[in-house]
Amino acid sequence: MSIVHVETPGGNYPITIEPGQLGGLDALIPGNATAIALVTNPTIAALYGDTVMEALQRSGKPVIRIELPDGEQYKTWETLNRIFDVLLQHQLDRKAVLVALGGGVIGDMVGFAAACYMRGVRFIQVPTTLLAQVDSSVGGKTAINHPLGKNMIGAFYQPVAVAIDTRVLATLPDREIAAGLAEVIKYGLIIDADFFAWCEENVQALRNRDPAAMAYAIQRSCELKAWVVSQDERESGLRAILNFGHTFGHAIEAGLGYGTWLHGEAVGCGMVLAAELSARVYGLPASVVERVRALVQAIGCPVQAPDLGAERWIDLMRVDKKAEGGQLRFVVLEELGKAVSRAVPDDALNAVLERIPQV
Ligand code: NAD
Ligand code: GLY
């Protein structure tokens, strides 16, 4: 087992990375918990629901199970309210613990429910997608979508533990593995050039889900994310670099319709565009832009941005939490392994958007 520690003003907690730990989740339940609510979706419940229920019941606490519909389109106020309905019907109190078993959609919604229910109850993240294991379960960003923007309603609220069972990756579709790998290589690009080079060397092992390569990629990603959020929990500065590629990516997701491209796929392609933008504003060498494009392609994500139309790109990117006073901000690379968030000149942005082939 490896353990990464997260320390933030909102709470300190361990990320435990261990194959097979779904069967031992009772060990993470705090002794004074009065009840447990396991929240998941039918896809994950069919694969891992019984194992997790049995483990949680071994804690001796009452356990209720809540299944939410599967999909980004259900990351809504209505679905969130279903969690509150069941918690209230079962009269769960402030010492109850919520357990989020699933990908980023479940994790973000359960985290937000935990932040709101009775003004805050404890919750444990049990991420089951690669993307959730390396990114969304760590750092306490919780949210639901609003019809006018993704993740626009939410809270910073830290879990009391993150339990990563690497065995669950065996049942993930290849496309979801590729989407998760986009967030893995992001950490190399923004903070750790050596890790980026390691990803380049091990890309085939990662795509093949080689257990040792996957375990290292997950651990290193969690270490790097923990390092960032420990310094800037609420994104007043440094944490914004974790959004590298995301301003373009969110525009792709919204522009094509949520679910057409996976979040990680859109981020992968968005990182290629953000690297091109970095070349224009910081003179990032063309050879580095090419390495970004080659690795995004090698992990199995699209590198060709969709034709949304230059004006629509801009409109979509304005709905971005980094925008300040209507001014767009982008995370750009000063060099491989060093990212900053800044406003960029319109002509540099337009030059990148104009290069997207029109269909
Ligand atoms: P997801 O939660 O929709 O999961 C993808 C699909 O895989 C779903 O159909 C799910 O049921 C299925 N699945 C999950 N685990 C499985 C397993 N082990 N085997 C087989 N199928 C499995 O998608 P995601 O990519 O995990 O998360 C995307 C969401 O995360 C987005 O809403 C995004 O906004 C959010 N996100 C949040 C943060 C954050 O910091 N909070 C960071 C990145 C992304
Ligand atoms: N995924 C971006 C962040 O956690 O800040």
mmCIF file of C-alpha atoms and ligand atoms in Angstrom:
data_model
loop_
_atom_site.group_PDB
_atom_site.id
_atom_site.type_symbol
_atom_site.label_atom_id
_atom_site.label_comp_id
_atom_site.label_asym_id
_atom_site.label_seq_id
_atom_site.Cartn_x
_atom_site.Cartn_y
_atom_site.Cartn_z
ATOM 1 C CA MET A 1 0.000 0.000 0.000
ATOM 2 C CA SER A 2 1.186 3.546 -0.613
ATOM 3 C CA ILE A 3 -0.166 6.588 1.179
ATOM 4 C CA VAL A 4 -0.151 10.210 0.028
ATOM 5 C CA HIS A 5 -1.050 12.862 2.611
ATOM 6 C CA VAL A 6 -3.126 15.924 1.788
ATOM 7 C CA GLU A 7 -2.905 18.858 4.175
ATOM 8 C CA THR A 8 -5.242 21.815 3.713
ATOM 9 C CA PRO A 9 -6.899 24.372 5.992
ATOM 10 C CA GLY A 10 -10.163 22.513 5.256
ATOM 11 C CA GLY A 11 -8.772 19.210 6.552
ATOM 12 C CA ASN A 12 -5.907 16.721 6.433
ATOM 13 C CA TYR A 13 -6.473 13.246 5.060
ATOM 14 C CA PRO A 14 -4.738 10.206 3.610
ATOM 15 C CA ILE A 15 -5.034 8.917 0.066
ATOM 16 C CA THR A 16 -4.466 5.173 0.321
ATOM 17 C CA ILE A 17 -3.537 3.380 -2.902
ATOM 18 C CA GLU A 18 -3.905 -0.388 -2.676
ATOM 19 C CA PRO A 19 -5.229 -3.094 -4.972
ATOM 20 C CA GLY A 20 -8.204 -4.874 -3.406
ATOM 21 C CA GLN A 21 -8.981 -2.289 -0.746
ATOM 22 C CA LEU A 22 -12.690 -2.108 -1.642
ATOM 23 C CA GLY A 23 -13.121 -5.210 0.498
ATOM 24 C CA GLY A 24 -11.623 -3.471 3.534
ATOM 25 C CA LEU A 25 -13.334 -0.091 3.476
ATOM 26 C CA ASP A 26 -14.755 -0.618 6.984
ATOM 27 C CA ALA A 27 -11.272 0.245 8.267
ATOM 28 C CA LEU A 28 -11.797 3.851 7.131
ATOM 29 C CA ILE A 29 -15.117 4.433 8.898
ATOM 30 C CA PRO A 30 -14.657 6.741 11.890
ATOM 31 C CA GLY A 31 -15.533 5.067 15.211
ATOM 32 C CA ASN A 32 -18.114 7.720 16.116
ATOM 33 C CA ALA A 33 -20.035 7.477 12.817
ATOM 34 C CA THR A 34 -23.747 6.925 13.494
ATOM 35 C CA ALA A 35 -24.624 5.638 10.002
ATOM 36 C CA ILE A 36 -23.177 5.258 6.527
ATOM 37 C CA ALA A 37 -24.762 6.216 3.207
ATOM 38 C CA LEU A 38 -23.135 4.498 0.236
ATOM 39 C CA VAL A 39 -23.832 6.530 -2.904
ATOM 40 C CA THR A 40 -23.096 5.074 -6.323
ATOM 41 C CA ASN A 41 -24.734 4.405 -9.704
ATOM 42 C CA PRO A 42 -26.185 1.198 -11.220
ATOM 43 C CA THR A 43 -23.142 0.545 -13.468
ATOM 44 C CA ILE A 44 -20.723 0.574 -10.543
ATOM 45 C CA ALA A 45 -23.183 -1.065 -8.152
ATOM 46 C CA ALA A 46 -23.446 -4.054 -10.500
ATOM 47 C CA LEU A 47 -19.660 -4.480 -10.424
ATOM 48 C CA TYR A 48 -18.640 -3.515 -6.891
ATOM 49 C CA GLY A 49 -21.781 -2.655 -4.887
ATOM 50 C CA ASP A 50 -22.038 -5.911 -2.965
ATOM 51 C CA THR A 51 -18.334 -6.048 -2.069
ATOM 52 C CA VAL A 52 -18.482 -2.513 -0.711
ATOM 53 C CA MET A 53 -21.813 -3.021 1.113
ATOM 54 C CA GLU A 54 -20.433 -6.111 2.864
ATOM 55 C CA ALA A 55 -17.267 -4.275 3.853
ATOM 56 C CA LEU A 56 -19.164 -1.258 5.186
ATOM 57 C CA GLN A 57 -21.590 -3.475 7.123
ATOM 58 C CA ARG A 58 -18.614 -5.053 8.895
ATOM 59 C CA SER A 59 -18.152 -1.674 10.604
ATOM 60 C CA GLY A 60 -21.280 -2.503 12.635
ATOM 61 C CA LYS A 61 -22.976 0.751 11.582
ATOM 62 C CA PRO A 62 -26.301 0.921 9.753
ATOM 63 C CA VAL A 63 -25.641 1.278 6.004
ATOM 64 C CA ILE A 64 -28.062 2.662 3.430
ATOM 65 C CA ARG A 65 -27.446 2.478 -0.290
ATOM 66 C CA ILE A 66 -28.378 5.228 -2.743
ATOM 67 C CA GLU A 67 -28.158 4.710 -6.511
ATOM 68 C CA LEU A 68 -28.157 7.750 -8.765
ATOM 69 C CA PRO A 69 -28.572 7.584 -12.545
ATOM 70 C CA ASP A 70 -25.293 7.179 -14.453
ATOM 71 C CA GLY A 71 -24.035 10.086 -16.541
ATOM 72 C CA GLU A 72 -22.788 13.664 -16.633
ATOM 73 C CA GLN A 73 -26.298 14.781 -17.678
ATOM 74 C CA TYR A 74 -27.514 13.771 -14.219
ATOM 75 C CA LYS A 75 -24.983 15.907 -12.336
ATOM 76 C CA THR A 76 -27.815 18.255 -11.492
ATOM 77 C CA TRP A 77 -29.731 19.895 -8.706
ATOM 78 C CA GLU A 78 -32.536 17.315 -9.106
ATOM 79 C CA THR A 79 -30.174 14.383 -8.598
ATOM 80 C CA LEU A 80 -28.500 16.086 -5.661
ATOM 81 C CA ASN A 81 -31.893 16.526 -4.065
ATOM 82 C CA ARG A 82 -32.504 12.785 -4.359
ATOM 83 C CA ILE A 83 -29.530 12.252 -2.055
ATOM 84 C CA PHE A 84 -30.993 14.700 0.486
ATOM 85 C CA ASP A 85 -34.426 13.029 0.209
ATOM 86 C CA VAL A 86 -33.021 9.640 1.188
ATOM 87 C CA LEU A 87 -30.736 10.993 3.921
ATOM 88 C CA LEU A 88 -33.700 12.800 5.498
ATOM 89 C CA GLN A 89 -36.108 9.878 5.047
ATOM 90 C CA HIS A 90 -33.628 7.688 6.956
ATOM 91 C CA GLN A 91 -33.045 10.446 9.502
ATOM 92 C CA LEU A 92 -29.284 10.425 9.130
ATOM 93 C CA ASP A 93 -27.717 12.836 11.594
ATOM 94 C CA ARG A 94 -24.622 15.026 11.599
ATOM 95 C CA LYS A 95 -22.342 12.144 12.539
ATOM 96 C CA ALA A 96 -23.340 10.138 9.470
ATOM 97 C CA VAL A 97 -20.642 9.440 6.855
ATOM 98 C CA LEU A 98 -21.264 9.471 3.105
ATOM 99 C CA VAL A 99 -19.228 7.159 0.870
ATOM 100 C CA ALA A 100 -18.874 8.154 -2.811
ATOM 101 C CA LEU A 101 -18.251 5.026 -4.893
ATOM 102 C CA GLY A 102 -17.758 6.012 -8.509
ATOM 103 C CA GLY A 103 -16.137 8.325 -11.005
ATOM 104 C CA GLY A 104 -15.919 12.091 -10.933
ATOM 105 C CA VAL A 105 -19.652 12.574 -11.423
ATOM 106 C CA ILE A 106 -20.559 10.620 -8.287
ATOM 107 C CA GLY A 107 -17.595 12.024 -6.336
ATOM 108 C CA ASP A 108 -18.410 15.659 -7.168
ATOM 109 C CA MET A 109 -22.104 15.241 -6.324
ATOM 110 C CA VAL A 110 -21.613 13.305 -3.102
ATOM 111 C CA GLY A 111 -18.956 15.765 -1.966
ATOM 112 C CA PHE A 112 -21.359 18.649 -2.535
ATOM 113 C CA ALA A 113 -24.156 16.761 -0.752
ATOM 114 C CA ALA A 114 -21.800 16.185 2.201
ATOM 115 C CA ALA A 115 -20.893 19.887 2.259
ATOM 116 C CA CYS A 116 -24.572 20.878 2.408
ATOM 117 C CA TYR A 117 -26.340 18.181 4.422
ATOM 118 C CA MET A 118 -26.909 19.572 7.923
ATOM 119 C CA ARG A 119 -24.256 22.172 6.994
ATOM 120 C CA GLY A 120 -21.603 19.513 6.605
ATOM 121 C CA VAL A 121 -21.091 15.804 7.272
ATOM 122 C CA ARG A 122 -17.995 13.689 6.687
ATOM 123 C CA PHE A 123 -17.465 11.856 3.408
ATOM 124 C CA ILE A 124 -15.037 9.351 1.925
ATOM 125 C CA GLN A 125 -14.043 9.284 -1.726
ATOM 126 C CA VAL A 126 -13.743 5.832 -3.300
ATOM 127 C CA PRO A 127 -12.871 6.745 -6.905
ATOM 128 C CA THR A 128 -13.420 4.030 -9.511
ATOM 129 C CA THR A 129 -12.292 5.722 -12.738
ATOM 130 C CA LEU A 130 -8.690 6.592 -13.515
ATOM 131 C CA LEU A 131 -9.689 10.238 -13.870
ATOM 132 C CA ALA A 132 -11.271 10.241 -10.434
ATOM 133 C CA GLN A 133 -8.288 8.428 -8.889
ATOM 134 C CA VAL A 134 -5.738 10.922 -10.191
ATOM 135 C CA ASP A 135 -7.765 14.100 -10.028
ATOM 136 C CA SER A 136 -11.383 14.601 -9.024
ATOM 137 C CA SER A 137 -11.351 12.681 -5.709
ATOM 138 C CA VAL A 138 -8.406 14.722 -4.393
ATOM 139 C CA GLY A 139 -8.491 18.341 -3.266
ATOM 140 C CA GLY A 140 -12.090 18.954 -2.251
ATOM 141 C CA LYS A 141 -13.648 20.533 -5.313
ATOM 142 C CA THR A 142 -17.302 19.484 -5.332
ATOM 143 C CA ALA A 143 -20.024 20.630 -7.710
ATOM 144 C CA ILE A 144 -23.062 20.090 -9.854
ATOM 145 C CA ASN A 145 -23.671 21.517 -13.321
ATOM 146 C CA HIS A 146 -26.064 24.367 -14.119
ATOM 147 C CA PRO A 147 -27.767 24.554 -17.534
ATOM 148 C CA LEU A 148 -25.650 27.676 -18.148
ATOM 149 C CA GLY A 149 -22.305 26.211 -17.129
ATOM 150 C CA LYS A 150 -20.414 23.128 -15.979
ATOM 151 C CA ASN A 151 -19.517 22.775 -12.284
ATOM 152 C CA MET A 152 -20.873 26.260 -11.639
ATOM 153 C CA ILE A 153 -22.622 25.432 -8.352
ATOM 154 C CA GLY A 154 -20.452 23.854 -5.687
ATOM 155 C CA ALA A 155 -18.177 24.129 -2.678
ATOM 156 C CA PHE A 156 -14.629 23.449 -1.559
ATOM 157 C CA TYR A 157 -15.139 20.601 0.897
ATOM 158 C CA GLN A 158 -12.470 18.049 1.740
ATOM 159 C CA PRO A 159 -13.144 14.328 2.238
ATOM 160 C CA VAL A 160 -11.892 12.590 5.394
ATOM 161 C CA ALA A 161 -10.178 9.906 3.290
ATOM 162 C CA VAL A 162 -9.615 8.847 -0.316
ATOM 163 C CA ALA A 163 -9.394 5.097 -0.936
ATOM 164 C CA ILE A 164 -8.004 4.080 -4.321
ATOM 165 C CA ASP A 165 -8.392 0.443 -5.325
ATOM 166 C CA THR A 166 -6.372 0.073 -8.517
ATOM 167 C CA ARG A 167 -8.053 -3.272 -9.348
ATOM 168 C CA VAL A 168 -11.274 -1.542 -10.375
ATOM 169 C CA LEU A 169 -9.500 -0.140 -13.431
ATOM 170 C CA ALA A 170 -9.786 -3.603 -15.002
ATOM 171 C CA THR A 171 -13.466 -3.025 -15.816
ATOM 172 C CA LEU A 172 -13.091 0.493 -17.241
ATOM 173 C CA PRO A 173 -13.614 0.922 -20.999
ATOM 174 C CA ASP A 174 -10.438 1.866 -22.962
ATOM 175 C CA ARG A 175 -11.865 5.305 -23.708
ATOM 176 C CA GLU A 176 -12.158 6.069 -19.987
ATOM 177 C CA ILE A 177 -8.536 4.958 -19.445
ATOM 178 C CA ALA A 178 -7.401 7.352 -22.194
ATOM 179 C CA ALA A 179 -9.438 10.185 -20.644
ATOM 180 C CA GLY A 180 -7.833 9.550 -17.239
ATOM 181 C CA LEU A 181 -4.353 9.449 -18.758
ATOM 182 C CA ALA A 182 -4.928 12.974 -20.099
ATOM 183 C CA GLU A 183 -5.088 14.238 -16.502
ATOM 184 C CA VAL A 184 -2.007 12.155 -15.616
ATOM 185 C CA ILE A 185 0.169 13.733 -18.300
ATOM 186 C CA LYS A 186 -1.221 17.152 -17.340
ATOM 187 C CA TYR A 187 0.721 16.967 -14.048
ATOM 188 C CA GLY A 188 3.945 16.356 -15.934
ATOM 189 C CA LEU A 189 3.306 19.284 -18.232
ATOM 190 C CA ILE A 190 2.500 21.783 -15.489
ATOM 191 C CA ILE A 191 4.831 20.740 -12.661
ATOM 192 C CA ASP A 192 7.140 17.825 -13.336
ATOM 193 C CA ALA A 193 8.964 17.533 -16.667
ATOM 194 C CA ASP A 194 10.645 14.280 -15.548
ATOM 195 C CA PHE A 195 7.226 12.733 -14.940
ATOM 196 C CA PHE A 196 6.132 13.839 -18.419
ATOM 197 C CA ALA A 197 9.184 12.080 -19.881
ATOM 198 C CA TRP A 198 8.363 8.986 -17.777
ATOM 199 C CA CYS A 199 4.825 9.023 -19.260
ATOM 200 C CA GLU A 200 6.287 9.220 -22.767
ATOM 201 C CA GLU A 201 8.511 6.200 -22.061
ATOM 202 C CA ASN A 202 5.736 4.179 -20.421
ATOM 203 C CA VAL A 203 2.763 5.128 -22.539
ATOM 204 C CA GLN A 204 2.220 1.629 -23.875
ATOM 205 C CA ALA A 205 2.390 0.081 -20.410
ATOM 206 C CA LEU A 206 -0.137 2.656 -19.203
ATOM 207 C CA ARG A 207 -2.523 1.970 -22.064
ATOM 208 C CA ASN A 208 -2.180 -1.745 -21.342
ATOM 209 C CA ARG A 209 -3.027 -1.058 -17.674
ATOM 210 C CA ASP A 210 0.229 -2.578 -16.482
ATOM 211 C CA PRO A 211 -0.324 -2.666 -12.685
ATOM 212 C CA ALA A 212 3.116 -1.323 -11.720
ATOM 213 C CA ALA A 213 3.034 1.510 -14.264
ATOM 214 C CA MET A 214 -0.539 2.422 -13.313
ATOM 215 C CA ALA A 215 0.245 2.390 -9.591
ATOM 216 C CA TYR A 216 3.210 4.717 -10.094
ATOM 217 C CA ALA A 217 1.237 7.077 -12.372
ATOM 218 C CA ILE A 218 -1.596 7.292 -9.827
ATOM 219 C CA GLN A 219 0.736 7.820 -6.880
ATOM 220 C CA ARG A 220 2.798 10.509 -8.632
ATOM 221 C CA SER A 221 -0.355 12.300 -9.854
ATOM 222 C CA CYS A 222 -1.813 12.304 -6.334
ATOM 223 C CA GLU A 223 1.484 13.565 -4.874
ATOM 224 C CA LEU A 224 1.603 16.432 -7.362
ATOM 225 C CA LYS A 225 -2.047 17.356 -6.886
ATOM 226 C CA ALA A 226 -1.658 17.159 -3.085
ATOM 227 C CA TRP A 227 1.385 19.459 -3.325
ATOM 228 C CA VAL A 228 -0.660 22.064 -5.225
ATOM 229 C CA VAL A 229 -3.858 21.980 -3.137
ATOM 230 C CA SER A 230 -1.906 21.971 0.116
ATOM 231 C CA GLN A 231 -0.554 25.398 -0.885
ATOM 232 C CA ASP A 232 -3.737 26.819 -2.400
ATOM 233 C CA GLU A 233 -6.881 24.974 -1.362
ATOM 234 C CA ARG A 234 -9.336 27.563 -2.705
ATOM 235 C CA GLU A 235 -7.650 28.464 -5.974
ATOM 236 C CA SER A 236 -6.611 31.973 -5.106
ATOM 237 C CA GLY A 237 -3.494 31.501 -7.227
ATOM 238 C CA LEU A 238 -1.357 28.401 -7.810
ATOM 239 C CA ARG A 239 -4.218 25.875 -7.982
ATOM 240 C CA ALA A 240 -5.403 27.421 -11.258
ATOM 241 C CA ILE A 241 -2.540 25.614 -13.031
ATOM 242 C CA LEU A 242 -4.478 22.354 -12.545
ATOM 243 C CA ASN A 243 -6.835 23.751 -15.181
ATOM 244 C CA PHE A 244 -4.231 23.512 -17.944
ATOM 245 C CA GLY A 245 -6.151 22.695 -21.153
ATOM 246 C CA HIS A 246 -9.477 23.004 -19.335
ATOM 247 C CA THR A 247 -10.648 26.372 -20.728
ATOM 248 C CA PHE A 248 -10.486 24.951 -24.259
ATOM 249 C CA GLY A 249 -11.693 21.576 -22.978
ATOM 250 C CA HIS A 250 -14.801 22.936 -21.265
ATOM 251 C CA ALA A 251 -15.691 24.802 -24.482
ATOM 252 C CA ILE A 252 -15.406 21.538 -26.430
ATOM 253 C CA GLU A 253 -17.602 19.674 -23.931
ATOM 254 C CA ALA A 254 -20.281 22.371 -23.884
ATOM 255 C CA GLY A 255 -20.022 23.170 -27.613
ATOM 256 C CA LEU A 256 -20.465 19.566 -28.733
ATOM 257 C CA GLY A 257 -22.964 18.756 -25.974
ATOM 258 C CA TYR A 258 -21.933 17.167 -22.666
ATOM 259 C CA GLY A 259 -21.066 13.508 -23.050
ATOM 260 C CA THR A 260 -20.138 13.697 -26.761
ATOM 261 C CA TRP A 261 -16.464 13.883 -25.820
ATOM 262 C CA LEU A 262 -15.443 12.653 -22.373
ATOM 263 C CA HIS A 263 -14.095 15.320 -20.004
ATOM 264 C CA GLY A 264 -10.577 13.889 -20.187
ATOM 265 C CA GLU A 265 -10.685 13.678 -23.998
ATOM 266 C CA ALA A 266 -11.663 17.344 -24.180
ATOM 267 C CA VAL A 267 -8.877 18.212 -21.715
ATOM 268 C CA GLY A 268 -6.357 16.212 -23.784
ATOM 269 C CA CYS A 269 -7.223 18.123 -26.943
ATOM 270 C CA GLY A 270 -7.435 21.340 -24.913
ATOM 271 C CA MET A 271 -3.845 20.796 -23.712
ATOM 272 C CA VAL A 272 -2.652 20.675 -27.324
ATOM 273 C CA LEU A 273 -4.385 24.028 -27.979
ATOM 274 C CA ALA A 274 -3.011 25.458 -24.718
ATOM 275 C CA ALA A 275 0.498 24.344 -25.744
ATOM 276 C CA GLU A 276 0.041 26.129 -29.095
ATOM 277 C CA LEU A 277 -1.096 29.229 -27.198
ATOM 278 C CA SER A 278 1.957 28.934 -24.942
ATOM 279 C CA ALA A 279 4.172 28.919 -28.041
ATOM 280 C CA ARG A 280 2.601 32.222 -29.077
ATOM 281 C CA VAL A 281 2.711 33.985 -25.699
ATOM 282 C CA TYR A 282 5.852 32.474 -24.158
ATOM 283 C CA GLY A 283 7.725 31.138 -27.147
ATOM 284 C CA LEU A 284 7.329 27.555 -25.932
ATOM 285 C CA PRO A 285 9.481 25.653 -28.449
ATOM 286 C CA ALA A 286 7.655 23.948 -31.330
ATOM 287 C CA SER A 287 9.406 20.704 -30.341
ATOM 288 C CA VAL A 288 7.605 20.786 -26.954
ATOM 289 C CA VAL A 289 4.241 21.519 -28.589
ATOM 290 C CA GLU A 290 4.909 18.503 -30.801
ATOM 291 C CA ARG A 291 5.710 16.316 -27.758
ATOM 292 C CA VAL A 292 2.399 17.344 -26.178
ATOM 293 C CA ARG A 293 0.470 16.526 -29.343
ATOM 294 C CA ALA A 294 2.281 13.193 -29.770
ATOM 295 C CA LEU A 295 1.662 12.055 -26.186
ATOM 296 C CA VAL A 296 -2.014 13.109 -26.195
ATOM 297 C CA GLN A 297 -2.408 11.074 -29.384
ATOM 298 C CA ALA A 298 -0.417 8.157 -27.983
ATOM 299 C CA ILE A 299 -2.650 7.857 -24.901
ATOM 300 C CA GLY A 300 -5.654 7.584 -27.230
ATOM 301 C CA CYS A 301 -7.226 11.039 -26.965
ATOM 302 C CA PRO A 302 -8.243 13.236 -29.912
ATOM 303 C CA VAL A 303 -5.773 15.947 -30.940
ATOM 304 C CA GLN A 304 -7.864 17.582 -33.663
ATOM 305 C CA ALA A 305 -10.127 20.247 -32.147
ATOM 306 C CA PRO A 306 -13.722 20.351 -33.370
ATOM 307 C CA ASP A 307 -14.838 23.264 -35.520
ATOM 308 C CA LEU A 308 -17.089 25.261 -33.183
ATOM 309 C CA GLY A 309 -16.571 28.565 -35.036
ATOM 310 C CA ALA A 310 -14.187 31.197 -33.607
ATOM 311 C CA GLU A 311 -16.955 33.349 -32.090
ATOM 312 C CA ARG A 312 -18.628 30.415 -30.410
ATOM 313 C CA TRP A 313 -15.301 29.242 -28.988
ATOM 314 C CA ILE A 314 -14.894 32.627 -27.314
ATOM 315 C CA ASP A 315 -18.491 32.714 -26.041
ATOM 316 C CA LEU A 316 -18.155 29.239 -24.580
ATOM 317 C CA MET A 317 -14.812 30.020 -22.967
ATOM 318 C CA ARG A 318 -16.216 33.095 -21.247
ATOM 319 C CA VAL A 319 -18.246 30.783 -18.996
ATOM 320 C CA ASP A 320 -15.085 29.903 -17.091
ATOM 321 C CA LYS A 321 -14.415 30.272 -13.387
ATOM 322 C CA LYS A 322 -10.959 31.727 -14.123
ATOM 323 C CA ALA A 323 -12.446 34.649 -16.105
ATOM 324 C CA GLU A 324 -12.142 37.922 -14.202
ATOM 325 C CA GLY A 325 -14.301 40.946 -15.047
ATOM 326 C CA GLY A 326 -15.169 39.372 -18.416
ATOM 327 C CA GLN A 327 -11.442 38.942 -19.290
ATOM 328 C CA LEU A 328 -10.494 35.407 -20.302
ATOM 329 C CA ARG A 329 -7.547 33.798 -18.502
ATOM 330 C CA PHE A 330 -5.584 30.769 -19.663
ATOM 331 C CA VAL A 331 -3.083 28.448 -18.082
ATOM 332 C CA VAL A 332 -0.005 28.503 -20.292
ATOM 333 C CA LEU A 333 3.410 26.842 -20.156
ATOM 334 C CA GLU A 334 6.492 29.000 -19.677
ATOM 335 C CA GLU A 335 8.420 25.806 -20.269
ATOM 336 C CA LEU A 336 7.794 22.082 -19.969
ATOM 337 C CA GLY A 337 6.973 21.503 -16.288
ATOM 338 C CA LYS A 338 6.203 25.145 -15.446
ATOM 339 C CA ALA A 339 2.701 26.619 -15.842
ATOM 340 C CA VAL A 340 1.152 29.996 -15.015
ATOM 341 C CA SER A 341 -2.368 31.417 -15.305
ATOM 342 C CA ARG A 342 -2.655 34.733 -17.149
ATOM 343 C CA ALA A 343 -4.752 36.871 -19.465
ATOM 344 C CA VAL A 344 -3.536 36.427 -23.044
ATOM 345 C CA PRO A 345 -3.677 38.902 -25.925
ATOM 346 C CA ASP A 346 -6.656 38.463 -28.262
ATOM 347 C CA ASP A 347 -4.420 38.115 -31.312
ATOM 348 C CA ALA A 348 -2.565 35.121 -29.828
ATOM 349 C CA LEU A 349 -5.841 33.394 -28.949
ATOM 350 C CA ASN A 350 -7.370 34.178 -32.342
ATOM 351 C CA ALA A 351 -4.301 32.805 -34.108
ATOM 352 C CA VAL A 352 -4.732 29.468 -32.290
ATOM 353 C CA LEU A 353 -8.479 29.324 -32.999
ATOM 354 C CA GLU A 354 -7.973 30.224 -36.669
ATOM 355 C CA ARG A 355 -5.699 27.212 -37.104
ATOM 356 C CA ILE A 356 -8.562 24.832 -36.243
ATOM 357 C CA PRO A 357 -9.658 23.449 -39.623
ATOM 358 C CA GLN A 358 -13.228 24.345 -40.591
ATOM 359 C CA VAL A 359 -15.454 21.504 -41.708
HETATM 360 P P1 NAD B 1 -17.906 9.415 -14.744
HETATM 361 O O1 NAD B 1 -18.010 9.620 -13.318
HETATM 362 O O2 NAD B 1 -19.081 9.764 -15.600
HETATM 363 O O3 NAD B 1 -17.510 7.891 -15.019
HETATM 364 C C1 NAD B 1 -17.354 7.454 -16.352
HETATM 365 C C2 NAD B 1 -18.165 6.187 -16.642
HETATM 366 O O4 NAD B 1 -17.458 5.067 -16.117
HETATM 367 C C3 NAD B 1 -19.533 6.159 -16.004
HETATM 368 O O5 NAD B 1 -20.448 5.559 -16.890
HETATM 369 C C4 NAD B 1 -19.326 5.268 -14.785
HETATM 370 O O6 NAD B 1 -20.514 4.642 -14.355
HETATM 371 C C5 NAD B 1 -18.335 4.281 -15.314
HETATM 372 N N1 NAD B 1 -17.463 3.634 -14.333
HETATM 373 C C6 NAD B 1 -16.937 4.185 -13.231
HETATM 374 N N2 NAD B 1 -16.078 3.339 -12.669
HETATM 375 C C7 NAD B 1 -16.072 2.218 -13.406
HETATM 376 C C8 NAD B 1 -15.376 0.986 -13.336
HETATM 377 N N3 NAD B 1 -14.444 0.764 -12.397
HETATM 378 N N4 NAD B 1 -15.621 0.064 -14.275
HETATM 379 C C9 NAD B 1 -16.513 0.303 -15.275
HETATM 380 N N5 NAD B 1 -17.194 1.450 -15.409
HETATM 381 C C10 NAD B 1 -16.970 2.400 -14.482
HETATM 382 O O7 NAD B 1 -16.657 10.219 -15.385
HETATM 383 P P2 NAD B 1 -15.233 10.606 -14.803
HETATM 384 O O8 NAD B 1 -14.376 10.789 -15.983
HETATM 385 O O9 NAD B 1 -14.783 9.718 -13.715
HETATM 386 O O10 NAD B 1 -15.491 12.035 -14.130
HETATM 387 C C11 NAD B 1 -15.857 13.152 -14.888
HETATM 388 C C12 NAD B 1 -16.428 14.189 -13.952
HETATM 389 O O11 NAD B 1 -15.437 14.563 -13.012
HETATM 390 C C13 NAD B 1 -16.880 15.452 -14.627
HETATM 391 O O12 NAD B 1 -18.158 15.812 -14.141
HETATM 392 C C14 NAD B 1 -15.849 16.480 -14.229
HETATM 393 O O13 NAD B 1 -16.378 17.784 -14.158
HETATM 394 C C15 NAD B 1 -15.449 15.973 -12.871
HETATM 395 N N6 NAD B 1 -14.118 16.387 -12.444
HETATM 396 C C16 NAD B 1 -13.988 16.941 -11.207
HETATM 397 C C17 NAD B 1 -12.742 17.321 -10.749
HETATM 398 C C18 NAD B 1 -12.586 17.863 -9.361
HETATM 399 O O14 NAD B 1 -11.489 18.347 -9.007
HETATM 400 N N7 NAD B 1 -13.599 17.774 -8.525
HETATM 401 C C19 NAD B 1 -11.609 17.130 -11.552
HETATM 402 C C20 NAD B 1 -11.771 16.546 -12.811
HETATM 403 C C21 NAD B 1 -13.025 16.185 -13.244
HETATM 404 N N1 GLY B 2 -9.249 19.585 -11.263
HETATM 405 C C1 GLY B 2 -8.825 20.898 -10.946
HETATM 406 C C2 GLY B 2 -8.676 21.138 -9.482
HETATM 407 O O1 GLY B 2 -8.896 20.259 -8.680
HETATM 408 O O2 GLY B 2 -8.362 22.215 -9.094
#
